[in-house]
PDB file of C-alpha atoms in Angstrom:
ATOM      1  CA  UNK H   1       0.000   0.000   0.000  1.00 55.00           C
ATOM      2  CA  UNK H   2       1.239   3.501  -0.846  1.00 73.00           C
ATOM      3  CA  UNK H   3       2.108   5.771   2.045  1.00 87.00           C
ATOM      4  CA  UNK H   4       0.016   8.859   2.724  1.00 91.00           C
ATOM      5  CA  UNK H   5       2.055  12.051   2.332  1.00 93.00           C
ATOM      6  CA  UNK H   6       0.806  15.345   3.760  1.00 91.00           C
ATOM      7  CA  UNK H   7       1.670  17.862   1.058  1.00 91.00           C
ATOM      8  CA  UNK H   8       0.233  20.894   2.829  1.00 87.00           C
ATOM      9  CA  UNK H   9      -2.114  21.322   5.766  1.00 86.00           C
ATOM     10  CA  UNK H  10      -3.528  24.341   7.569  1.00 86.00           C
ATOM     11  CA  UNK H  11      -6.847  25.488   8.984  1.00 83.00           C
ATOM     12  CA  UNK H  12      -8.428  26.185   5.603  1.00 84.00           C
ATOM     13  CA  UNK H  13      -7.408  23.145   3.569  1.00 88.00           C
ATOM     14  CA  UNK H  14      -5.201  20.081   3.357  1.00 93.00           C
ATOM     15  CA  UNK H  15      -3.692  18.193   0.442  1.00 94.00           C
ATOM     16  CA  UNK H  16      -2.669  14.537   0.752  1.00 94.00           C
ATOM     17  CA  UNK H  17      -0.787  12.399  -1.747  1.00 94.00           C
ATOM     18  CA  UNK H  18      -1.347   8.645  -2.062  1.00 94.00           C
ATOM     19  CA  UNK H  19       0.763   7.281  -4.888  1.00 92.00           C
ATOM     20  CA  UNK H  20      -0.170   9.230  -8.016  1.00 93.00           C
ATOM     21  CA  UNK H  21      -3.404  10.586  -6.536  1.00 95.00           C
ATOM     22  CA  UNK H  22      -3.798  13.896  -4.722  1.00 95.00           C
ATOM     23  CA  UNK H  23      -6.712  14.329  -2.317  1.00 95.00           C
ATOM     24  CA  UNK H  24      -7.593  17.962  -1.658  1.00 95.00           C
ATOM     25  CA  UNK H  25      -9.828  18.639   1.353  1.00 95.00           C
ATOM     26  CA  UNK H  26     -11.161  22.201   1.530  1.00 90.00           C
ATOM     27  CA  UNK H  27     -13.224  23.876   4.212  1.00 88.00           C
ATOM     28  CA  UNK H  28     -14.914  25.990   1.530  1.00 89.00           C
ATOM     29  CA  UNK H  29     -16.570  23.798  -1.149  1.00 87.00           C
ATOM     30  CA  UNK H  30     -16.599  26.757  -3.541  1.00 89.00           C
ATOM     31  CA  UNK H  31     -12.815  26.509  -3.966  1.00 90.00           C
ATOM     32  CA  UNK H  32     -12.951  22.972  -5.338  1.00 92.00           C
ATOM     33  CA  UNK H  33     -15.951  23.823  -7.515  1.00 93.00           C
ATOM     34  CA  UNK H  34     -14.010  26.685  -9.106  1.00 95.00           C
ATOM     35  CA  UNK H  35     -10.975  24.449  -9.529  1.00 96.00           C
ATOM     36  CA  UNK H  36     -12.921  21.786 -11.408  1.00 97.00           C
ATOM     37  CA  UNK H  37     -14.585  24.334 -13.683  1.00 97.00           C
ATOM     38  CA  UNK H  38     -11.364  26.240 -14.333  1.00 98.00           C
ATOM     39  CA  UNK H  39      -9.389  23.132 -15.256  1.00 98.00           C
ATOM     40  CA  UNK H  40     -12.117  22.112 -17.691  1.00 97.00           C
ATOM     41  CA  UNK H  41     -11.898  25.530 -19.369  1.00 98.00           C
ATOM     42  CA  UNK H  42      -8.123  26.060 -19.334  1.00 98.00           C
ATOM     43  CA  UNK H  43      -6.428  25.597 -22.736  1.00 98.00           C
ATOM     44  CA  UNK H  44      -3.192  24.372 -21.136  1.00 98.00           C
ATOM     45  CA  UNK H  45      -2.280  21.052 -19.437  1.00 98.00           C
ATOM     46  CA  UNK H  46      -3.988  20.486 -16.073  1.00 98.00           C
ATOM     47  CA  UNK H  47      -4.313  17.490 -13.720  1.00 97.00           C
ATOM     48  CA  UNK H  48      -7.012  14.962 -14.656  1.00 96.00           C
ATOM     49  CA  UNK H  49      -9.957  15.104 -12.238  1.00 97.00           C
ATOM     50  CA  UNK H  50     -10.570  11.579 -10.902  1.00 97.00           C
ATOM     51  CA  UNK H  51     -13.605  12.358  -8.774  1.00 96.00           C
ATOM     52  CA  UNK H  52     -15.142  15.181  -6.781  1.00 95.00           C
ATOM     53  CA  UNK H  53     -17.250  14.537  -3.703  1.00 94.00           C
ATOM     54  CA  UNK H  54     -17.293  17.680  -1.515  1.00 92.00           C
ATOM     55  CA  UNK H  55     -15.334  18.452   0.524  1.00 92.00           C
ATOM     56  CA  UNK H  56     -12.799  16.202  -1.263  1.00 95.00           C
ATOM     57  CA  UNK H  57     -11.396  16.589  -4.773  1.00 96.00           C
ATOM     58  CA  UNK H  58      -9.213  13.807  -6.188  1.00 97.00           C
ATOM     59  CA  UNK H  59      -6.839  14.624  -9.049  1.00 97.00           C
ATOM     60  CA  UNK H  60      -4.078  12.666 -10.733  1.00 97.00           C
ATOM     61  CA  UNK H  61      -0.446  13.721 -10.538  1.00 96.00           C
ATOM     62  CA  UNK H  62       0.974  15.472 -13.591  1.00 96.00           C
ATOM     63  CA  UNK H  63       4.281  14.292 -15.080  1.00 96.00           C
ATOM     64  CA  UNK H  64       7.520  16.206 -14.738  1.00 97.00           C
ATOM     65  CA  UNK H  65       8.914  18.327 -11.933  1.00 96.00           C
ATOM     66  CA  UNK H  66       8.015  21.736 -10.558  1.00 96.00           C
ATOM     67  CA  UNK H  67       9.611  24.747 -12.202  1.00 97.00           C
ATOM     68  CA  UNK H  68      11.223  25.469  -8.836  1.00 95.00           C
ATOM     69  CA  UNK H  69      10.495  26.460  -5.251  1.00 93.00           C
ATOM     70  CA  UNK H  70      10.436  29.816  -3.517  1.00 89.00           C
ATOM     71  CA  UNK H  71      13.729  30.570  -1.818  1.00 88.00           C
ATOM     72  CA  UNK H  72      15.918  28.438  -4.100  1.00 92.00           C
ATOM     73  CA  UNK H  73      17.289  29.000  -7.617  1.00 93.00           C
ATOM     74  CA  UNK H  74      15.092  27.435 -10.289  1.00 95.00           C
ATOM     75  CA  UNK H  75      16.785  24.438 -11.919  1.00 96.00           C
ATOM     76  CA  UNK H  76      14.657  24.807 -15.058  1.00 97.00           C
ATOM     77  CA  UNK H  77      16.255  25.895 -18.317  1.00 97.00           C
ATOM     78  CA  UNK H  78      15.613  29.257 -19.988  1.00 98.00           C
ATOM     79  CA  UNK H  79      13.682  27.335 -22.652  1.00 98.00           C
ATOM     80  CA  UNK H  80      11.428  25.814 -19.985  1.00 98.00           C
ATOM     81  CA  UNK H  81      10.727  29.270 -18.589  1.00 98.00           C
ATOM     82  CA  UNK H  82       9.981  30.534 -22.106  1.00 98.00           C
ATOM     83  CA  UNK H  83       7.609  27.592 -22.649  1.00 98.00           C
ATOM     84  CA  UNK H  84       5.916  28.527 -19.379  1.00 98.00           C
ATOM     85  CA  UNK H  85       5.530  32.091 -20.618  1.00 98.00           C
ATOM     86  CA  UNK H  86       3.929  30.817 -23.834  1.00 98.00           C
ATOM     87  CA  UNK H  87       1.521  28.654 -21.812  1.00 98.00           C
ATOM     88  CA  UNK H  88       0.554  31.609 -19.629  1.00 98.00           C
ATOM     89  CA  UNK H  89      -0.078  33.705 -22.747  1.00 98.00           C
ATOM     90  CA  UNK H  90      -2.335  30.950 -24.104  1.00 98.00           C
ATOM     91  CA  UNK H  91      -4.298  31.019 -20.851  1.00 98.00           C
ATOM     92  CA  UNK H  92      -4.561  34.812 -20.867  1.00 98.00           C
ATOM     93  CA  UNK H  93      -5.834  34.768 -24.461  1.00 98.00           C
ATOM     94  CA  UNK H  94      -8.594  32.272 -23.657  1.00 98.00           C
ATOM     95  CA  UNK H  95     -12.245  33.226 -23.047  1.00 98.00           C
ATOM     96  CA  UNK H  96     -12.917  34.610 -19.578  1.00 98.00           C
ATOM     97  CA  UNK H  97     -14.362  32.373 -16.852  1.00 98.00           C
ATOM     98  CA  UNK H  98     -18.038  33.208 -16.260  1.00 97.00           C
ATOM     99  CA  UNK H  99     -17.592  34.013 -12.556  1.00 97.00           C
ATOM    100  CA  UNK H 100     -16.418  37.337 -11.066  1.00 96.00           C
ATOM    101  CA  UNK H 101     -12.825  38.141 -10.228  1.00 95.00           C
ATOM    102  CA  UNK H 102     -11.208  40.347  -7.604  1.00 93.00           C
ATOM    103  CA  UNK H 103     -12.269  44.004  -7.647  1.00 95.00           C
ATOM    104  CA  UNK H 104      -9.651  46.749  -7.735  1.00 96.00           C
ATOM    105  CA  UNK H 105     -11.252  48.447  -4.714  1.00 97.00           C
ATOM    106  CA  UNK H 106     -10.946  45.224  -2.731  1.00 97.00           C
ATOM    107  CA  UNK H 107      -7.251  44.895  -3.608  1.00 97.00           C
ATOM    108  CA  UNK H 108      -6.601  48.462  -2.460  1.00 97.00           C
ATOM    109  CA  UNK H 109      -8.538  47.934   0.778  1.00 98.00           C
ATOM    110  CA  UNK H 110      -6.660  44.705   1.517  1.00 98.00           C
ATOM    111  CA  UNK H 111      -3.329  46.442   0.945  1.00 98.00           C
ATOM    112  CA  UNK H 112      -4.259  49.177   3.429  1.00 97.00           C
ATOM    113  CA  UNK H 113      -5.420  46.640   6.019  1.00 98.00           C
ATOM    114  CA  UNK H 114      -2.367  44.399   5.744  1.00 98.00           C
ATOM    115  CA  UNK H 115       0.129  47.268   5.790  1.00 97.00           C
ATOM    116  CA  UNK H 116      -1.542  48.589   8.941  1.00 97.00           C
ATOM    117  CA  UNK H 117      -1.183  45.146  10.552  1.00 97.00           C
ATOM    118  CA  UNK H 118       2.482  44.859   9.541  1.00 97.00           C
ATOM    119  CA  UNK H 119       3.197  48.296  10.994  1.00 97.00           C
ATOM    120  CA  UNK H 120       1.252  47.636  14.200  1.00 97.00           C
ATOM    121  CA  UNK H 121       3.039  44.348  14.801  1.00 96.00           C
ATOM    122  CA  UNK H 122       6.496  45.607  13.781  1.00 95.00           C
ATOM    123  CA  UNK H 123       7.308  42.470  11.801  1.00 94.00           C
ATOM    124  CA  UNK H 124       9.419  44.564   9.408  1.00 95.00           C
ATOM    125  CA  UNK H 125      11.074  47.967   9.656  1.00 96.00           C
ATOM    126  CA  UNK H 126       8.650  50.799   8.997  1.00 97.00           C
ATOM    127  CA  UNK H 127      10.671  52.107   6.058  1.00 96.00           C
ATOM    128  CA  UNK H 128      10.531  48.719   4.311  1.00 97.00           C
ATOM    129  CA  UNK H 129       6.748  48.565   4.602  1.00 97.00           C
ATOM    130  CA  UNK H 130       6.191  52.159   3.495  1.00 97.00           C
ATOM    131  CA  UNK H 131       8.657  51.955   0.597  1.00 97.00           C
ATOM    132  CA  UNK H 132       6.996  48.824  -0.750  1.00 97.00           C
ATOM    133  CA  UNK H 133       3.546  50.295  -0.181  1.00 97.00           C
ATOM    134  CA  UNK H 134       4.578  53.105  -2.520  1.00 97.00           C
ATOM    135  CA  UNK H 135       5.887  50.627  -5.109  1.00 97.00           C
ATOM    136  CA  UNK H 136       2.633  48.663  -4.916  1.00 97.00           C
ATOM    137  CA  UNK H 137       0.646  51.717  -6.032  1.00 97.00           C
ATOM    138  CA  UNK H 138       1.530  50.971  -9.671  1.00 97.00           C
ATOM    139  CA  UNK H 139      -0.579  47.790  -9.528  1.00 98.00           C
ATOM    140  CA  UNK H 140      -3.652  49.719  -8.350  1.00 97.00           C
ATOM    141  CA  UNK H 141      -4.854  50.769 -11.775  1.00 96.00           C
ATOM    142  CA  UNK H 142      -7.734  49.516 -13.938  1.00 96.00           C
ATOM    143  CA  UNK H 143      -6.809  46.386 -15.899  1.00 96.00           C
ATOM    144  CA  UNK H 144      -8.330  44.609 -18.869  1.00 96.00           C
ATOM    145  CA  UNK H 145      -9.382  41.288 -17.336  1.00 98.00           C
ATOM    146  CA  UNK H 146      -7.999  38.033 -18.718  1.00 98.00           C
ATOM    147  CA  UNK H 147      -8.304  34.391 -17.639  1.00 98.00           C
ATOM    148  CA  UNK H 148      -5.793  34.250 -14.767  1.00 98.00           C
ATOM    149  CA  UNK H 149      -4.716  31.245 -12.734  1.00 98.00           C
ATOM    150  CA  UNK H 150      -4.740  33.451  -9.656  1.00 97.00           C
ATOM    151  CA  UNK H 151      -2.098  31.550  -7.656  1.00 96.00           C
ATOM    152  CA  UNK H 152       0.581  30.818 -10.249  1.00 97.00           C
ATOM    153  CA  UNK H 153       3.383  30.025  -7.853  1.00 96.00           C
ATOM    154  CA  UNK H 154       6.546  28.480  -9.240  1.00 96.00           C
ATOM    155  CA  UNK H 155       5.635  25.209  -7.490  1.00 96.00           C
ATOM    156  CA  UNK H 156       2.359  25.016  -9.421  1.00 97.00           C
ATOM    157  CA  UNK H 157       3.958  24.719 -12.885  1.00 98.00           C
ATOM    158  CA  UNK H 158       5.422  21.353 -13.914  1.00 98.00           C
ATOM    159  CA  UNK H 159       7.854  20.825 -16.764  1.00 98.00           C
ATOM    160  CA  UNK H 160       9.603  17.898 -18.397  1.00 97.00           C
ATOM    161  CA  UNK H 161      12.729  19.154 -20.095  1.00 93.00           C
ATOM    162  CA  UNK H 162      11.608  22.240 -21.989  1.00 95.00           C
ATOM    163  CA  UNK H 163       7.891  21.378 -22.105  1.00 97.00           C
ATOM    164  CA  UNK H 164       5.104  22.374 -19.731  1.00 98.00           C
ATOM    165  CA  UNK H 165       3.376  19.173 -18.593  1.00 98.00           C
ATOM    166  CA  UNK H 166       0.833  20.554 -16.157  1.00 98.00           C
ATOM    167  CA  UNK H 167      -0.351  23.500 -14.074  1.00 98.00           C
ATOM    168  CA  UNK H 168      -1.972  22.646 -10.744  1.00 97.00           C
ATOM    169  CA  UNK H 169      -4.081  24.324  -8.014  1.00 96.00           C
ATOM    170  CA  UNK H 170      -6.730  26.319  -9.876  1.00 97.00           C
ATOM    171  CA  UNK H 171      -9.015  27.311  -6.989  1.00 94.00           C
ATOM    172  CA  UNK H 172      -8.203  31.034  -7.390  1.00 96.00           C
ATOM    173  CA  UNK H 173      -8.789  31.140 -11.165  1.00 98.00           C
ATOM    174  CA  UNK H 174     -10.946  34.043 -12.325  1.00 98.00           C
ATOM    175  CA  UNK H 175     -10.925  37.103 -14.568  1.00 98.00           C
ATOM    176  CA  UNK H 176      -8.020  39.254 -13.405  1.00 98.00           C
ATOM    177  CA  UNK H 177      -4.852  41.190 -14.150  1.00 98.00           C
ATOM    178  CA  UNK H 178      -2.423  39.386 -16.460  1.00 98.00           C
ATOM    179  CA  UNK H 179       0.530  41.059 -14.725  1.00 98.00           C
ATOM    180  CA  UNK H 180      -0.513  39.443 -11.447  1.00 98.00           C
ATOM    181  CA  UNK H 181       0.066  35.930 -12.836  1.00 98.00           C
ATOM    182  CA  UNK H 182       3.456  36.940 -14.251  1.00 98.00           C
ATOM    183  CA  UNK H 183       4.438  38.507 -10.938  1.00 98.00           C
ATOM    184  CA  UNK H 184       3.441  35.538  -8.768  1.00 97.00           C
ATOM    185  CA  UNK H 185       5.333  33.159 -11.034  1.00 98.00           C
ATOM    186  CA  UNK H 186       8.538  35.212 -10.748  1.00 97.00           C
ATOM    187  CA  UNK H 187       8.178  36.260  -7.093  1.00 96.00           C
ATOM    188  CA  UNK H 188      11.630  35.763  -5.602  1.00 93.00           C
ATOM    189  CA  UNK H 189      12.939  34.782  -9.042  1.00 95.00           C
ATOM    190  CA  UNK H 190      13.365  38.184 -10.649  1.00 94.00           C
ATOM    191  CA  UNK H 191      16.337  36.864 -12.618  1.00 95.00           C
ATOM    192  CA  UNK H 192      14.000  34.581 -14.642  1.00 97.00           C
ATOM    193  CA  UNK H 193      11.610  37.318 -15.760  1.00 98.00           C
ATOM    194  CA  UNK H 194      13.390  37.859 -19.091  1.00 98.00           C
ATOM    195  CA  UNK H 195      13.139  34.131 -19.877  1.00 98.00           C
ATOM    196  CA  UNK H 196       9.441  34.076 -18.979  1.00 98.00           C
ATOM    197  CA  UNK H 197       8.643  37.148 -21.073  1.00 98.00           C
ATOM    198  CA  UNK H 198      10.591  35.760 -24.053  1.00 98.00           C
ATOM    199  CA  UNK H 199       7.853  33.138 -24.301  1.00 98.00           C
ATOM    200  CA  UNK H 200       4.976  35.319 -23.148  1.00 98.00           C
ATOM    201  CA  UNK H 201       5.477  37.919 -25.854  1.00 97.00           C
ATOM    202  CA  UNK H 202       4.554  41.608 -25.996  1.00 96.00           C
ATOM    203  CA  UNK H 203       2.380  43.541 -23.590  1.00 95.00           C
ATOM    204  CA  UNK H 204       4.049  42.887 -20.250  1.00 97.00           C
ATOM    205  CA  UNK H 205       4.579  45.905 -17.978  1.00 97.00           C
ATOM    206  CA  UNK H 206       7.669  45.392 -15.829  1.00 97.00           C
ATOM    207  CA  UNK H 207       6.796  48.245 -13.476  1.00 96.00           C
ATOM    208  CA  UNK H 208       3.410  46.704 -12.744  1.00 98.00           C
ATOM    209  CA  UNK H 209       4.944  43.244 -12.305  1.00 98.00           C
ATOM    210  CA  UNK H 210       7.359  44.723  -9.762  1.00 96.00           C
ATOM    211  CA  UNK H 211       4.428  46.457  -8.068  1.00 97.00           C
ATOM    212  CA  UNK H 212       2.626  43.119  -7.747  1.00 98.00           C
ATOM    213  CA  UNK H 213       5.791  41.581  -6.215  1.00 97.00           C
ATOM    214  CA  UNK H 214       5.546  44.209  -3.483  1.00 97.00           C
ATOM    215  CA  UNK H 215       1.771  44.069  -3.131  1.00 98.00           C
ATOM    216  CA  UNK H 216       1.633  40.263  -2.950  1.00 97.00           C
ATOM    217  CA  UNK H 217       4.443  40.125  -0.394  1.00 97.00           C
ATOM    218  CA  UNK H 218       2.797  42.772   1.777  1.00 98.00           C
ATOM    219  CA  UNK H 219      -0.675  41.249   1.680  1.00 97.00           C
ATOM    220  CA  UNK H 220       0.335  37.590   2.031  1.00 96.00           C
ATOM    221  CA  UNK H 221       2.683  37.933   5.002  1.00 96.00           C
ATOM    222  CA  UNK H 222       0.113  37.958   7.819  1.00 96.00           C
ATOM    223  CA  UNK H 223      -1.707  34.922   6.380  1.00 94.00           C
ATOM    224  CA  UNK H 224       1.581  33.023   6.115  1.00 94.00           C
ATOM    225  CA  UNK H 225       2.539  33.855   9.703  1.00 94.00           C
ATOM    226  CA  UNK H 226      -0.885  32.910  11.085  1.00 93.00           C
ATOM    227  CA  UNK H 227      -0.923  29.594   9.212  1.00 90.00           C
ATOM    228  CA  UNK H 228       2.496  28.411  10.301  1.00 89.00           C
ATOM    229  CA  UNK H 229       4.594  29.481   7.310  1.00 91.00           C
ATOM    230  CA  UNK H 230       7.668  31.712   7.421  1.00 93.00           C
ATOM    231  CA  UNK H 231       7.724  34.717   5.051  1.00 94.00           C
ATOM    232  CA  UNK H 232      11.188  35.512   6.467  1.00 93.00           C
ATOM    233  CA  UNK H 233      12.748  32.310   5.094  1.00 91.00           C
ATOM    234  CA  UNK H 234      15.629  32.973   2.657  1.00 90.00           C
ATOM    235  CA  UNK H 235      14.370  34.154  -0.719  1.00 89.00           C
ATOM    236  CA  UNK H 236      10.761  34.493   0.418  1.00 92.00           C
ATOM    237  CA  UNK H 237       8.382  37.436   0.865  1.00 95.00           C
ATOM    238  CA  UNK H 238      10.370  39.470   3.373  1.00 96.00           C
ATOM    239  CA  UNK H 239      13.503  39.131   1.247  1.00 94.00           C
ATOM    240  CA  UNK H 240      11.507  40.381  -1.758  1.00 95.00           C
ATOM    241  CA  UNK H 241      10.436  43.431   0.231  1.00 96.00           C
ATOM    242  CA  UNK H 242      13.988  44.111   1.470  1.00 95.00           C
ATOM    243  CA  UNK H 243      15.377  43.700  -2.034  1.00 91.00           C
ATOM    244  CA  UNK H 244      12.951  46.318  -3.321  1.00 89.00           C
ATOM    245  CA  UNK H 245      14.604  48.828  -1.006  1.00 86.00           C
ATOM    246  CA  UNK H 246      17.701  48.734  -3.231  1.00 80.00           C
ATOM    247  CA  UNK H 247      15.747  49.441  -6.406  1.00 69.00           C
ATOM    248  CA  UNK H 248      14.699  52.857  -7.665  1.00 57.00           C
TER     249      UNK H 248
END
């Protein structure tokens, strides 16, 4: 019998692996429902859905290995990053999902709330928070919505050689800002942005991508801390925010 591996577990959801099957247990059934619908619509490789009986979603493993992990250099080739960029472009060019995405006003309100919490709890120097809050302003502009993955972390893209074999974890998919996907994928891996954009093609705004690096790191930090993760691990969110201090 295959062993049961706990891939991730916190108060909101847990993911278990048994052999080549992943069991995703979510406290909010809407997340899995979105994931199933999004994977059916996405024009790029996704995990096969084996069965869905709320609150559990069972999907098959995709072949290949993750593009990398946050906090470590990506072992993937420039060609694999370019192929990832091309896949993301294909997704962004697809018809929009028929459910609503995040509103700009909600993003701005969340940024204000999370920056206030970071300042009140002194988890970072005040100047780091305020400098990155200013950088994040560039992301707070109207965008033309596209089909975004919504949580396109480097660990969610799988490649085999120079080919994308699967993109996992679609529960945040919705209409949204294309630059957000590009930013999340390169968060902590700024050095791979050129490779990604070589495959993505024209239309990327580097200033807005950098703004989303700051905004995502500011708004995600409290959640990470409260759910047992460490945003101050090498190469992770706090390092991104500190690094931005050296940029003009």
